[in-house]
Every structure is written in structure tokens, then in C-alpha cells.
Coordinates of C-alpha atoms in Angstrom, one line a residue:
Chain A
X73 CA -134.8 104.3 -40.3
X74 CA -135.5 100.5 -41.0
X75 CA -132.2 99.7 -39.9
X76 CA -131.7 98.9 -36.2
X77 CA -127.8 98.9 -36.3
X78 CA -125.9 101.7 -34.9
X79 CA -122.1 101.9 -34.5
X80 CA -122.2 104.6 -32.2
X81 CA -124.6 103.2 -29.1
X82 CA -123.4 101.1 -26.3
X83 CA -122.3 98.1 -26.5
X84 CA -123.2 97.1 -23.1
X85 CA -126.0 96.3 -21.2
X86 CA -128.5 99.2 -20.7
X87 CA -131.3 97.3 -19.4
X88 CA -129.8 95.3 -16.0
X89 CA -126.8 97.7 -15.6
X90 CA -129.2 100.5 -14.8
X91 CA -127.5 104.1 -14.7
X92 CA -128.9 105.0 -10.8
X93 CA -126.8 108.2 -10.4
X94 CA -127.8 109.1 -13.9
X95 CA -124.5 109.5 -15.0
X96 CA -125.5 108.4 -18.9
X97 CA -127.3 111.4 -19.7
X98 CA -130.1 110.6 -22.6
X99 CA -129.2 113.8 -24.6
X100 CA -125.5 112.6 -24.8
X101 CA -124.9 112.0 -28.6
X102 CA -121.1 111.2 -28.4
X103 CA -119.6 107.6 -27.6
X104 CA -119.3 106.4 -24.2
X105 CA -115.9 105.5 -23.6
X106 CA -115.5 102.1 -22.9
X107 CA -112.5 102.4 -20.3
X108 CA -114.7 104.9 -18.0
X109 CA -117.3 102.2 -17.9
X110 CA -115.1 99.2 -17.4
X111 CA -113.4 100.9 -14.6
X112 CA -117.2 102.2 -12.7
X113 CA -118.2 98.9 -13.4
X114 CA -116.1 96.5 -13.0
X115 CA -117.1 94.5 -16.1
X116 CA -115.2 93.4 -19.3
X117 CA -117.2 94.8 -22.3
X118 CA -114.4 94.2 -25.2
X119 CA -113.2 90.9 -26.7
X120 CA -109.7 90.1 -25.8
X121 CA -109.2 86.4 -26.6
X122 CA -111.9 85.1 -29.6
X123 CA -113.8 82.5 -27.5
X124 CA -115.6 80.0 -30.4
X125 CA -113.4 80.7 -33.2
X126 CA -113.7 79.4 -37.3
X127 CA -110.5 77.5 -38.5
X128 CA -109.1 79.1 -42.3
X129 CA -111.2 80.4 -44.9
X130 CA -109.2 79.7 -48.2
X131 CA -110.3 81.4 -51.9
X132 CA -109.0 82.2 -54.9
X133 CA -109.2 84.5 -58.5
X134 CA -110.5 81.6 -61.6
X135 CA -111.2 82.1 -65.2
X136 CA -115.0 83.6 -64.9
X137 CA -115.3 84.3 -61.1
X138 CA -114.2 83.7 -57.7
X139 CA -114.0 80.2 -55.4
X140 CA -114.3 80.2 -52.0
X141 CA -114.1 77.3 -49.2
X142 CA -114.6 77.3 -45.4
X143 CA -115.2 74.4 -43.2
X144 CA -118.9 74.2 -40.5
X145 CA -116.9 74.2 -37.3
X146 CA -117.0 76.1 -34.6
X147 CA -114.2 75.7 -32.4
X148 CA -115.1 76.4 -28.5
X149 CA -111.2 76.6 -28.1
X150 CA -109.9 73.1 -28.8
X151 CA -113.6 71.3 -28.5
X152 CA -115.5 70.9 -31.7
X153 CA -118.1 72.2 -30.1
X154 CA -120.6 73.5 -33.2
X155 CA -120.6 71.7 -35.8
X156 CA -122.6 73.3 -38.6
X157 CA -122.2 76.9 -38.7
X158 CA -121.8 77.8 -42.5
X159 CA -119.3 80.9 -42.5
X160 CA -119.6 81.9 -46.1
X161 CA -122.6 84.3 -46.4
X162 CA -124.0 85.4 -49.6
X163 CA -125.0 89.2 -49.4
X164 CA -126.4 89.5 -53.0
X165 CA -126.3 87.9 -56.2
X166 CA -122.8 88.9 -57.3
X167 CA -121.2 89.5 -53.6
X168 CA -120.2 86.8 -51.1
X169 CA -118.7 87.2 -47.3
X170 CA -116.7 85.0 -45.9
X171 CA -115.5 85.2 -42.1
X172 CA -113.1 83.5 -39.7
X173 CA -111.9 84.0 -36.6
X174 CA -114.2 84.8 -33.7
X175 CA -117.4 83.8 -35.0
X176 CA -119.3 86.1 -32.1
X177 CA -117.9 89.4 -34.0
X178 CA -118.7 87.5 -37.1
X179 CA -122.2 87.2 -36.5
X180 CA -122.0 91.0 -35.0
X181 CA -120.7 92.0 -38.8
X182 CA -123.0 90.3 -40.7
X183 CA -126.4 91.9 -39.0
X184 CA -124.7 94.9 -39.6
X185 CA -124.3 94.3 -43.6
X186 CA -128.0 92.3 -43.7
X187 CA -129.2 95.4 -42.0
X188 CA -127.1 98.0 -44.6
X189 CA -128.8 95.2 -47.3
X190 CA -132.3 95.9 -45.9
X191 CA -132.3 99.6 -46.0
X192 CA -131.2 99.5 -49.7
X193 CA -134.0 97.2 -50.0
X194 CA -136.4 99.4 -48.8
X195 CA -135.4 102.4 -51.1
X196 CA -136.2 100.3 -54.4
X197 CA -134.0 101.8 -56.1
X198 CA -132.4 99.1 -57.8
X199 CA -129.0 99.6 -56.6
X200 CA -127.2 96.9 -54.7
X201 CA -124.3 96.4 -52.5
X202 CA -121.0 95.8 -55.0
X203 CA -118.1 93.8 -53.4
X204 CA -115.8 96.9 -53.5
X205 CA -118.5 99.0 -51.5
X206 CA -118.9 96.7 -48.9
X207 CA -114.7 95.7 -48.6
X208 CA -114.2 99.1 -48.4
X209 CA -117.1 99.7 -45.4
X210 CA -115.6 97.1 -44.1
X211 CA -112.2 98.4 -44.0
X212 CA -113.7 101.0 -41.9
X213 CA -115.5 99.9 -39.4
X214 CA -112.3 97.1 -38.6
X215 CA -110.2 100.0 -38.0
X216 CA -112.7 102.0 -36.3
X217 CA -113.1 99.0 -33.3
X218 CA -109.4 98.8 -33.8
X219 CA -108.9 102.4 -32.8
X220 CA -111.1 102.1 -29.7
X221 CA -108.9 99.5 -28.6
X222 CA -112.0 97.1 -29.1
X223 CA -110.8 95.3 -32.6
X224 CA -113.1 92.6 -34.0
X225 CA -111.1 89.3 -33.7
X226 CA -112.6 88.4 -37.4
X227 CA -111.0 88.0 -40.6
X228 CA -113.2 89.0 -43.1
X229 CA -112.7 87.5 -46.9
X230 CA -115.1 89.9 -49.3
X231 CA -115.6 88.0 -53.0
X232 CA -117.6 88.6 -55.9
X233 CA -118.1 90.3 -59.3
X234 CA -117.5 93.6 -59.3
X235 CA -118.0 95.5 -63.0
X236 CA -117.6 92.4 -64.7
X237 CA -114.3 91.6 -63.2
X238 CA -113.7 89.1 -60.1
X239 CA -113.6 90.5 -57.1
X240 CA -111.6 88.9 -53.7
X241 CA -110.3 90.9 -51.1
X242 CA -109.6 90.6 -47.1
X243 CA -109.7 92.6 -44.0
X244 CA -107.8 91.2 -40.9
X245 CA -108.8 92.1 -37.3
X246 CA -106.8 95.6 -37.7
X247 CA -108.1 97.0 -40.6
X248 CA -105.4 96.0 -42.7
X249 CA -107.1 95.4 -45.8
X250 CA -106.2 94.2 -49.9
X251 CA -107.3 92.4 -52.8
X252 CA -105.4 89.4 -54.1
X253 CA -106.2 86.6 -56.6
X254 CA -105.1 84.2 -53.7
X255 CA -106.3 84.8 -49.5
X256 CA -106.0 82.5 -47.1
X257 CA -106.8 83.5 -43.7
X258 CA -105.5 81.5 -40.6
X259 CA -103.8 78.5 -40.2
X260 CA -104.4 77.9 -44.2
X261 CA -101.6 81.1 -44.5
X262 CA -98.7 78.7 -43.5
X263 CA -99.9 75.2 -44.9
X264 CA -101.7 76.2 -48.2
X265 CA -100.4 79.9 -49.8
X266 CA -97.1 79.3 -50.7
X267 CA -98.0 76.1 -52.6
X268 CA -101.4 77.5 -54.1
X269 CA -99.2 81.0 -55.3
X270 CA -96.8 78.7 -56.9
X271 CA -99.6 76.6 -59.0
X272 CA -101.4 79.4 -59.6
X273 CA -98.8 82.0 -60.7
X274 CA -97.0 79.1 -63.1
X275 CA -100.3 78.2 -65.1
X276 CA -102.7 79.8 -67.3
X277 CA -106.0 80.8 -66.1
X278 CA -108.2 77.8 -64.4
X279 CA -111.7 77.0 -65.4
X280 CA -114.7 76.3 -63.3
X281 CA -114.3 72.8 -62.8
X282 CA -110.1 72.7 -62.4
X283 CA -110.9 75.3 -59.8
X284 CA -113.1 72.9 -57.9
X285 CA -110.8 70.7 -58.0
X286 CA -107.7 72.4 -56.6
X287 CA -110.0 73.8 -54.1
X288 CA -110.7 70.1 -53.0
X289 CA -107.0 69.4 -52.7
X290 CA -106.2 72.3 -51.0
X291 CA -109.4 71.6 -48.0
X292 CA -108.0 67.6 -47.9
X293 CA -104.4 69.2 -47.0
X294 CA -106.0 71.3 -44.4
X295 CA -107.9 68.6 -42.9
X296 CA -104.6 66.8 -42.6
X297 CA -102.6 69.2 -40.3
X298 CA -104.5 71.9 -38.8
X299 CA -105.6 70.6 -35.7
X300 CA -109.0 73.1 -36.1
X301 CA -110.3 71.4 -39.3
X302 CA -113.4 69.7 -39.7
X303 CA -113.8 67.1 -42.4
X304 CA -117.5 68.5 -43.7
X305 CA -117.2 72.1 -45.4
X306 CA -119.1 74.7 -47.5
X307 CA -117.6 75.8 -51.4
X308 CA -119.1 78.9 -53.2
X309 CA -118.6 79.8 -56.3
X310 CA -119.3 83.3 -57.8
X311 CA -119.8 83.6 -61.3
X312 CA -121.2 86.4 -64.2
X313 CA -124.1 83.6 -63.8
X314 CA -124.7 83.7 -60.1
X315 CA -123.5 82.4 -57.1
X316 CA -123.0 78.5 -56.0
X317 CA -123.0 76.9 -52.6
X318 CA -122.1 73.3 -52.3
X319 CA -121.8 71.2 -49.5
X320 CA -118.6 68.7 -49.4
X321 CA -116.9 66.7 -47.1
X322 CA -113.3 65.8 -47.2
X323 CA -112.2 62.2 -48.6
X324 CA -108.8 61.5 -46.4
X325 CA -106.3 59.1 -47.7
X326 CA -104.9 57.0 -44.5
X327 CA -103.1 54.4 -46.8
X328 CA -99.8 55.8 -45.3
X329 CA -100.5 55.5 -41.4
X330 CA -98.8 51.7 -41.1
X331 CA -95.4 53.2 -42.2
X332 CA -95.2 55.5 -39.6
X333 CA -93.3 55.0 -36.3
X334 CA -92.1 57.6 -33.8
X335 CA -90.0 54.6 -31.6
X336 CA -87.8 52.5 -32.5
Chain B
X151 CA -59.8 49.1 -20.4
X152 CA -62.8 47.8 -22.9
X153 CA -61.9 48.1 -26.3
X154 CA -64.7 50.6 -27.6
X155 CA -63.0 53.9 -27.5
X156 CA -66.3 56.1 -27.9
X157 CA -67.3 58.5 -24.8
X158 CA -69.6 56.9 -22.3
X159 CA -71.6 60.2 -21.1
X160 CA -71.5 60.5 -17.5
X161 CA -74.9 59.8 -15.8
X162 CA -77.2 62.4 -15.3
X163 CA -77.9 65.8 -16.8
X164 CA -74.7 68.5 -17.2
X165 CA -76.2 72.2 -17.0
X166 CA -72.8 72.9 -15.7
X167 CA -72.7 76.0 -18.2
X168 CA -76.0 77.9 -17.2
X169 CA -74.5 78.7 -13.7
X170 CA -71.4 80.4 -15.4
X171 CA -74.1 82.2 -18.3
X172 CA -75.9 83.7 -15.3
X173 CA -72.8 85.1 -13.2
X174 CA -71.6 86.6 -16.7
X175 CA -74.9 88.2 -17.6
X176 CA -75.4 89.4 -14.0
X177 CA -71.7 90.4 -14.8
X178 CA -73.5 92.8 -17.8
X179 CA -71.5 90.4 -20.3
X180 CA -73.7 90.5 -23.2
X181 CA -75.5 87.8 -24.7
X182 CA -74.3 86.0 -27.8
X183 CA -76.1 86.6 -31.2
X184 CA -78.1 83.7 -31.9
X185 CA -77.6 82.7 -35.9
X186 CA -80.2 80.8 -36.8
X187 CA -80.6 78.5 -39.7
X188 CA -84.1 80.1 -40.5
X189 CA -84.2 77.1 -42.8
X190 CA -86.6 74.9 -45.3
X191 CA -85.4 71.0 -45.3
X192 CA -87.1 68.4 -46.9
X193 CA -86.4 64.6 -47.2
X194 CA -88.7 62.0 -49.5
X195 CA -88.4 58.6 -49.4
X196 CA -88.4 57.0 -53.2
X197 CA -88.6 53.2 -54.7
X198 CA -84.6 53.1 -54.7
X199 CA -83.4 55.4 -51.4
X200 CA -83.9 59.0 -50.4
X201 CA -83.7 62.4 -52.0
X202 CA -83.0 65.3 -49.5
X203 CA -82.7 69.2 -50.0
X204 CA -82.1 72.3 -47.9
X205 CA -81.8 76.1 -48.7
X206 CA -78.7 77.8 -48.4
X207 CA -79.5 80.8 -46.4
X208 CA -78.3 81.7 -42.7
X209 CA -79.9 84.5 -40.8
X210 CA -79.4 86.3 -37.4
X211 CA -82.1 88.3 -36.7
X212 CA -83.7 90.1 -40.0
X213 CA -80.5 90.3 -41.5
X214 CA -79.1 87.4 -44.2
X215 CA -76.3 86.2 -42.3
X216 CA -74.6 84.1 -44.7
X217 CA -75.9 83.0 -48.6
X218 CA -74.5 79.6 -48.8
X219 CA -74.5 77.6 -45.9
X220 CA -74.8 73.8 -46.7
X221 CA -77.1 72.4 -44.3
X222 CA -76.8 68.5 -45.2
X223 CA -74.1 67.1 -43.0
X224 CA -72.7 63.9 -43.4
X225 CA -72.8 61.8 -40.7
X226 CA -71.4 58.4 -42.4
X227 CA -71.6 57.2 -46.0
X228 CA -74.7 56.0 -46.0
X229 CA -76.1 58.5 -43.6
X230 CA -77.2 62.6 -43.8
X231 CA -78.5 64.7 -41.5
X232 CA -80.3 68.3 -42.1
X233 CA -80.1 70.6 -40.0
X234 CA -82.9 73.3 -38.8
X235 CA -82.9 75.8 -35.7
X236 CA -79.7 77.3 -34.0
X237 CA -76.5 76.8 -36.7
X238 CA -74.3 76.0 -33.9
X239 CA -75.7 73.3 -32.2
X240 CA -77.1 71.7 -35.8
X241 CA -73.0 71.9 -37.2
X242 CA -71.8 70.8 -33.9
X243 CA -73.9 67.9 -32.8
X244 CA -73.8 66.4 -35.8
X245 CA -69.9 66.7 -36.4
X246 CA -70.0 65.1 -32.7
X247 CA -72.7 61.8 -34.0
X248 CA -69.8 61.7 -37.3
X249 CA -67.1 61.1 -35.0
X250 CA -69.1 58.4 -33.0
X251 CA -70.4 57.0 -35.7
X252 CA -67.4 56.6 -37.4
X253 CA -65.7 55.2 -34.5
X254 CA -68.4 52.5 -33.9
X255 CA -68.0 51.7 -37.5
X256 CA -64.7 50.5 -37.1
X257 CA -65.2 48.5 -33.8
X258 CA -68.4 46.8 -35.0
X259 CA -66.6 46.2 -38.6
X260 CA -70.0 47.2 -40.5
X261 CA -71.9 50.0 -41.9
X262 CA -73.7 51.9 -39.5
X263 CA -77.7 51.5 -39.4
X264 CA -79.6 55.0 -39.4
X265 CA -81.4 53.6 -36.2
X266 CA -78.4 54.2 -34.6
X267 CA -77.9 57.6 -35.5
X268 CA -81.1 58.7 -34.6
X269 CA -80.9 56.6 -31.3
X270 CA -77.6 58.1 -29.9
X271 CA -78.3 61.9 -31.2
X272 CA -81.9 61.7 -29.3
X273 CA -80.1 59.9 -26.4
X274 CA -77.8 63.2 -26.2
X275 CA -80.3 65.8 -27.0
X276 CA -82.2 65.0 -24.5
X277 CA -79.7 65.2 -21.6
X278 CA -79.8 69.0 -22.4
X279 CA -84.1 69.1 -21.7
X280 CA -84.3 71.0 -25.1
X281 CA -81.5 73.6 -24.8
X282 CA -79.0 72.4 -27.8
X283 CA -82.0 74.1 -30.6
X284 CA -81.2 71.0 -33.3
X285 CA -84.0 70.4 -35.2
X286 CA -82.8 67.9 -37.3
X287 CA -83.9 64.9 -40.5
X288 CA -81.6 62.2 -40.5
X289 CA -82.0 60.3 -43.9
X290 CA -80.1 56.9 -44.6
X291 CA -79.8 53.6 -46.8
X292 CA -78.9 50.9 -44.5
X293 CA -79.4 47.1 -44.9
X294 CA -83.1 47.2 -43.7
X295 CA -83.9 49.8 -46.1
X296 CA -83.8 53.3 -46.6
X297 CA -85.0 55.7 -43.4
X298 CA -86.2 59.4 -43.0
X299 CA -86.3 60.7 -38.9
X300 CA -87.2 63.6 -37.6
X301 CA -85.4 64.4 -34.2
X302 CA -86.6 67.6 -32.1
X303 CA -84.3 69.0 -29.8
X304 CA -86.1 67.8 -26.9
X305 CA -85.1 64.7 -27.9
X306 CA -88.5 62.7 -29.5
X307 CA -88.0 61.2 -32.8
X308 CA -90.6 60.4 -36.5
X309 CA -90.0 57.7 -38.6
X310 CA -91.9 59.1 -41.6
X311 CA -91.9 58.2 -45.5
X312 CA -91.5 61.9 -46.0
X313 CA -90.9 65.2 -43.7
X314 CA -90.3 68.9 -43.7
X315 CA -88.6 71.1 -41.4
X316 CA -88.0 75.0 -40.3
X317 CA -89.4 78.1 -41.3
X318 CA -90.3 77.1 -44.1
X319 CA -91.3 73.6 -43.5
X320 CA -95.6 74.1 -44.0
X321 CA -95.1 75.0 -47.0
X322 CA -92.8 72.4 -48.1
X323 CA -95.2 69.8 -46.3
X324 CA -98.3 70.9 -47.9
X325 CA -96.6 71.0 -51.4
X326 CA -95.1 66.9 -50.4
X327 CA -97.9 65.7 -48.7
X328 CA -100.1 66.8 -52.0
X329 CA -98.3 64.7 -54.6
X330 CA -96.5 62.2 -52.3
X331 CA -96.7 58.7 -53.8
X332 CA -95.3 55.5 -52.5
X333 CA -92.5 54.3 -55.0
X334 CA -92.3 57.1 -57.1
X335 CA -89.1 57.3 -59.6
X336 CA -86.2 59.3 -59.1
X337 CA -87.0 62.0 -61.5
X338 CA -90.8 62.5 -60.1
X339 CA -89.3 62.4 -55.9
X340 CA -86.3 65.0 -57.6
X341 CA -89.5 67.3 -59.1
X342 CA -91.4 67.0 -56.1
X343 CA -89.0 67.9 -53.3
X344 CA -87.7 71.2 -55.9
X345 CA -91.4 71.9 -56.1
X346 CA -91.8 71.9 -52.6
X347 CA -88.4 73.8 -51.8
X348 CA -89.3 76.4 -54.5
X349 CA -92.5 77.1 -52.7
X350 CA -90.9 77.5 -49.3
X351 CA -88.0 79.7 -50.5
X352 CA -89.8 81.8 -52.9
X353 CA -93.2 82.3 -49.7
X354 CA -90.8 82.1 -46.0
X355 CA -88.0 85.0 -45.7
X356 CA -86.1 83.5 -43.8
X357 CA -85.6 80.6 -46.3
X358 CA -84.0 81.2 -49.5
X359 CA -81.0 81.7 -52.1
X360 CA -80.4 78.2 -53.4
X361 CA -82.1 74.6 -53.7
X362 CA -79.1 72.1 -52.3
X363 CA -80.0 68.6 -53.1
X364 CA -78.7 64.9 -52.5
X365 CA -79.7 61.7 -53.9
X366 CA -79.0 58.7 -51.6
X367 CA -79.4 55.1 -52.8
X368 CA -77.9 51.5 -51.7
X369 CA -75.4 52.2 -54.6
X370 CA -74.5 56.4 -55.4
X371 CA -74.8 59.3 -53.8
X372 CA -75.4 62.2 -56.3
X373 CA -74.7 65.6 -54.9
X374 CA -76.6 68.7 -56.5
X375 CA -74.8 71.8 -54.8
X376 CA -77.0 73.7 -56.4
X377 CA -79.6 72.0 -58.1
X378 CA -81.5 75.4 -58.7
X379 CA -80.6 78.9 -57.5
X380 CA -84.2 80.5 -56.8
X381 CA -82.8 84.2 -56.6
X382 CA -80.5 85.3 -59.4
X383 CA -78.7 88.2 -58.7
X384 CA -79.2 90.1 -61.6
X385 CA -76.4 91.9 -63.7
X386 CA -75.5 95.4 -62.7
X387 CA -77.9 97.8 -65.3
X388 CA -74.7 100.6 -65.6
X389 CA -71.3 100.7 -65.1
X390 CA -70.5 102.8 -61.8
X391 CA -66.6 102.7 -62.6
X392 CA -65.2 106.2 -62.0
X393 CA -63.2 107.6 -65.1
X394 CA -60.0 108.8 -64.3
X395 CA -59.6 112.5 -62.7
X396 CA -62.9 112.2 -61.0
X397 CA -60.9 112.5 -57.9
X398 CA -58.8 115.4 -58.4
X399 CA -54.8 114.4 -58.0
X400 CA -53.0 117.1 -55.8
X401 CA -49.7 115.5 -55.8
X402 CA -47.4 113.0 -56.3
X403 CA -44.4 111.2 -54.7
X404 CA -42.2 108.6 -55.9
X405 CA -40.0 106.5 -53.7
X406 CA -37.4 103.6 -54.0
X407 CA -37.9 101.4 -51.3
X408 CA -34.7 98.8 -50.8
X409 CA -35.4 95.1 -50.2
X410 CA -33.7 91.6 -50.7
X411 CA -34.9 88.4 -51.9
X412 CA -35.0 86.0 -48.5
X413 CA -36.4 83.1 -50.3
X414 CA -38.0 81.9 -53.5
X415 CA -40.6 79.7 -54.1
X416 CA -42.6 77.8 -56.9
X417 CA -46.2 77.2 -56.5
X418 CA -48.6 75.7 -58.8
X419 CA -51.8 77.4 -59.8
X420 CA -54.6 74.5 -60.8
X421 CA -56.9 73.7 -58.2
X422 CA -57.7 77.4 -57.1
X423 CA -60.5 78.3 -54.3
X424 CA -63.1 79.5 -56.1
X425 CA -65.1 82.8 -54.7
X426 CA -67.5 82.7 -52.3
X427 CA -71.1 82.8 -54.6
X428 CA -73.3 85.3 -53.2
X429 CA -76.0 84.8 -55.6

């Protein structure tokens, strides 16, 4: 098997928490329960709070494909403590992932798809991953962790062409999963989705260039008032044509900061 | 006696009332339903004065308490406030700053400044550390110009050229702070703030129903009570009356009762309350 990823081994250490009374037997091919080893052990093995999280990832459905936009920070809880990590990954030529939230179990989702990409790869076959395949194996394995009690603090934003049609769909950290021609994930939920649904829903279908617009306007409001933001960010645009990454950084206006006063 | 008749608050802070609330709950007295306003308000500032709108819907818990609440308040002529958080303490306090207001009005023989609104309602707020849930946005045309505030219960205060409260008030904010020019005309700050309204009360669930709005200049005060309903209430798609004899009539009895005119009166019948819309 080329691939090296396995859902169903341990998560933990195997190597410096050695097994002395041989309790982990080698022929044991079910899952180790992750309570019985906390509790022998003494150790935390699951994510409980997301530690270096990514602010909002905001996309939407235009006329020919699908637009995506996610700032380079990552957030060591309120420190902007790394501050170019792209979180948009392109998987193929028509399927993009996008990911927010704790960026550890981001990182831990995408070697698992790069490794699924590599085995088709190797068959040479010519078939490749299609954004509904991989939203819906994602799905699964969000509410599998979630059912172990071990959930992956990620949102996950799927995008891409799928039979000719754009594709955009999103999985929170319990497996909750659907496909909208609007997702914001985060912060962006409250600030940005109302507003964008109402554009969107009132006017005909945008083109490639309007899109990258509104997409600008949407990351400057962003910026503005979440406290996570980061001016510099990553667009991607997936088209029939292929897929686009751009790198942008936000223009704030400031003209109105004299006028305000909280005293008297 | 000195000859300004307004209350001077005694010094100090009054949690008189939280000794009494725990004997009665230790009592098993059952807390009080909070009805919260569960609210969108918006105010934007424009080249002649302010333009303000609220929602109209009250909730208590999931349930839509009341359809047509009117959350602008007047607090002098010149001078609204909106009203977020716990109804209550939003209808309340401000009734309370009206009274004041009023009062100082008439000893100080001119029209009250919106600096002194916001002043004495934050003054009061924050003798109660946050307890009286007013989240309010006073708006006002005075003689330095015309004013937007935010005041949080806790007492601290915003002057801002435009500002968005309650459940709803992301949303409005994002829709505001998108097209938000300084100057704009009447008719582009009357789009924007229904823009930003519609947004909020079509996305939050706890904002909704109806789009109240006033326009507040140096000269007018137009009142739009509604300026758009957002959900319609649809016609009924059949008639449910029940024909006659659906309800099977076993039997009937006819009496005379006696009575005697008392007392006869002539009322006129223009000027009639109107129902209660529950669109």
C-alpha cells in the first residue's frame, strides 16, 4: 500500500510510551480505546480546545465556477503567531480544500487526502478525486472522530467542478455537512452571510471579475471587525479552465477614525 | 429648596433588590421570564440629520412574544433612543431619561443636547454594574450637530457616524459599514439602513416582522411605522368555515329574559382603535 495513512492505528505515541506489561497486543486489529489509555496513562491524547486556530474561510457559487478566500494567519490564541500559512489547498485540477479552525487537525486532514491522491496516482488509471467524492469522505471521517468523542476542531470548505457544474460544500467539526452557493465558516457566519445571501440571491448570476470583486469587499469587512483577521490573504478561483490562486492584501479605509469618540 | 425638581440619586450603588430576589428564590418563588427584545437597530448619520430603524419583533425564549413592538423611544423632540436587550429595562429607562429630560428642558429654557442624554442614562446605568440589560443608540439633532451613541448596559458609551445593535446587529453592520459614505442624501442613508435591516431580519431569528424607521433632521421628523414589512403573512389558501349542521343541533331553548333601560348614551364612532397587525 503506498499510502501510509491509517484511520484505525493509534494516535498516540508508540515509540516513548513503550507498552512494558504488554498490554497492546501486536495481533490486536480493533481500535484502542482512547479512554482506557488516557486513564493507564495519565495523558491527554484528544483535542479539546483548537490551540493555533485559522480565522473564516468565506466562498461562494459564480457564473463558471467557484471563489474562495481565506486569510495566512495562524492564530496561537490571540497572538498572530504564524503568519503565512495558506489554508486553501488545491487537491486536483478541478477540486480545491479549504480549512479553518484548528489548523493541527487541518494539516492531519490534508496528509490524509494527499495520501488518498497518491494512491490514485499510483494506479494510473486516470481517475481523479471529484469534489463530491472527497466531501462526502470527508463527511465520514468528521463524524467518525466525532463519534469517538475525539472530533476534529476543523471546518472543512470542499469547492470545485464537479460534472460540469460548480461544486461548494462544507463539513463543520461534527460531521454536519451540505452544499450551498454561499459558506462562510467562522466569525465570517455573523459579519458577512446575511449581507452576501441578500446580494447574491437579489441579482443575476456574477461573472469572474464581479466575483473578485465582491470577494474583495467582503475580506476588507472582515479585516475590519473580527479581531482574528490578517490584512494579507489567499483567493482561488475554480473554473471549467482550471484553478487560480492569487495572493492579496487588504486596502483599509481609515478616513472615518477622527469622527469617532467614546467620551465626551 | 433649589429650584431644579429632577431626582438627585443618592450616593452610592442600590442592590437593595438582589437581597429580596435571593430570600424569594431560596423561598422556591420562581424566576420571572426574561422577554427579550432579540432585536436588529440601526442608526446612520446623513448630510441633513439621522435616519434610525428597528424591527418589530419581541421574543422570550424561542417563542415570538409579541409582532409589533416599536422599539424607537422618544426621549425629547429632538432626541430617540433604540432599544436592544431586556424589553423592560430598554422601555423603562428610557421612559425614566424622558421624564428628566423633559424636566431639565423646562428649567434650563432650551432644547436638550444629545450629550446630555447619553451622559445621565450612562451615569445611571452604571450604578446598577451592568444588571439593568439596556443596550441602547441614542440618536439626536441638537445645536452642535446631529449625534449617534451607543450606550452598553455597563454603562460605556460610542460616538459613531453609524452603529448597529442586537442579534442581529453583524449583519446590519457589515451591510452599513460596506456602503457607508460621509454626506450621503436622504434617499441613499433611507436604502442603506432598509438594506441593512432586510439582511438582519430576513438572516437572525430572533429579528424580524417589520422595518420601523425615522428620519430626524434640524427641521422634521418623518415617521415610517412600517416602512417595509419583510414577512407577509400570506392569505389563507381555503376557506376552513364550517357549513351549517356540521355540528349536529340536539335541541333548542328559547327564553325571555326581563331587563330595563338604566341609562342611554351617544357615542361617536370615527377615530376607532385599529387591530393589532400581526403580520
Amino acid at each position: 500500500m503506498a499510502s501510509t495513512f491509517n484511520p484505525f492505528e493509534a494516535n498516540y505515541d508508540t515509540i516513548n510510551d513503550k507498552d512494558d506489561f504488554n498490554i497492546g497486543n501486536s495481533n490486536k486489529n480493533y481500535t484502542i480505546d482512547p479512554l482506557e489509555t488516557e486513564a493507564e496513562r495519565n495523558i491527554r491524547t484528544r483535542t479539546v480546545t483548537p490551540v493555533v486556530t485559522g480565522s473564516s474561510v468565506t466562498a461562494f457559487i459564480f457564473n463558471g465556477g467557484v471563489i474562495l478566500a481565506a486569510d495566512v494567519l495562524g492564530s496561537y490564541g490571540s497572538l498572530a503567531k504564524y503568519r503565512n500559512l495558506p489554508r486553501i489547498h488545491q487537491v486536483n485540477d478541478r477540486t480545491i480544500l479549504a480549512l479553518g479552525g484548528d489548523l493541527s487537525d487541518a494539516d492531519y486532514i490534508k496528509e490524509a487526502i494527499d495520501a488518498k491522491i497518491e494512491e490514485d496516482l499510483v494506479q494510473e488509471d486516470g481517475s481523479e478525486m471529484t469534489p463530491l467524492a472527497l466531501y462526502a469522505w470527508c463527511t465520514r471521517l468528521m463524524y467518525y472522530r466525532r463519534t469517538q468523542f475525539n472530533p476534529l476542531l476543523t471546518s472543512v470548505v470542499v469547492a470545485g467542478i464537479e460534472n460540469n457544474e460548480p461544486f461548494l460544500g462544507r463539513i463543520n467539526d461534527k460531521g454536519s455537512a451540505f452544499k450551498e452557493f454561499l459558506i462562510m465558516t467562522g466569525i465570517a457566519n455573523h459579519l458577512a452571510q446575511g449581507w452576501i445571501r441578500t446580494i447574491l440571491e437579489n441579482s443575476n448570476e456574477l461573472n469572474k471579475d464581479q466575483a473578485e470583486r465582491l470577494m474583495d469587499r467582503i475580506v476588507k469587512q472582515l479585516f475590519y471587525r473580527d479581531c482574528r483577521a490578517f490584512a494579507r490573504y489567499r483567493v482561488c478561483i475554480v473554473t471549467k479552465d482550471g484553478v487560480e490562486f492569487k495572493a492579496k492584501e487588504v486596502q483599509p479605509d481609515w478616513s472615518l477614525a477622527p469622527t469617532l469618540r467614546n467620551t465626551e | 429648596m433649589s429650584g431644579l425638581a429632577f431626582e438627585q440619586p443618592a450616593g452610592g450603588f442600590v442592590f437593595d433588590n438582589c437581597r429580596r430576589n435571593e430570600i424569594l428564590l431560596n423561598n422556591g418563588a420562581l424566576p420571572g421570564k426574561i422577554h427579550k427584545t432579540g432585536t436588529t437597530i440601526a442608526a446612520v448619520t446623513y448630510k441633513d440629520g439621522v435616519v434610525i430603524a428597528a424591527d418589530s419583533r419581541c421574543t422570550a425564549g424561542n417563542i415570538i412574544f409579541d409582532d409589533n413592538v416599536l422599539k424607537i423611544h422618544r426621549l425629547s423632540d429632538n432626541i430617540y433612543a433604540l432599544g436592544a436587550g431586556t424589553s423592560a429595562d430598554c422601555d423603562f429607562q428610557t421612559r425614566l431619561l424622558e421624564s428628566q429630560l423633559e424636566l431639565l428642558k423646562l428649567n434650563q429654557d432650551r432644547q436638550v443636547r444629545v450629550a446630555t442624554a447619553v451622559r445621565k442614562i450612562q451615569q445611571h446605568l452604571f450604578r446598577y454594574q451592568g444588571y439593568l440589560g439596556a443596550y441602547l443608540i441614542i440618536v439626536g439633532v441638537d445645536v452642535t450637530g446631529s449625534h449617534i451613541a451607543t450606550v452598553h448596559p455597563h454603562g460605556s458609551i460610542a460616538f459613531l457616524p453609524f452603529v448597529a445593535s442586537g442579534s442581529g446587529g453583524y449583519t446590519s453592520l457589515s451591510v452599513i459599514e460596506d456602503r457607508f459614505k460621509e454626506n450621503m442624501t436622504e434617499d441613499e442613508a433611507k436604502q442603506l439602513i432598509r438594506d441593512a435591516l432586510y439582511a438582519s431580519t430576513t438572516t437572525d431569528l430572533y429579528s424580524g416582522s417589520k422595518i420601523n424607521m425615522f428620519v430626524l433632521t434640524k427641521e422634521k421628523l418623518d415617521k415610517f411605522l412600517p416602512y417595509e414589512i419583510v414577512a407577509v403573512r400570506t392569505d389563507k389558501q381555503a376557506d376552513y368555515t364550517l357549513a351549517k349542521g356540521t355540528t349536529e343541533v340536539l335541541s333548542t331553548n328559547v327564553k325571555k329574559i326581563e331587563f330595563d333601560i338604566v341609562n342611554e348614551k351617544v357615542k361617536s364612532t370615527t377615530g376607532s382603535n385599529e387591530a393589532m397587525e400581526l403580520a
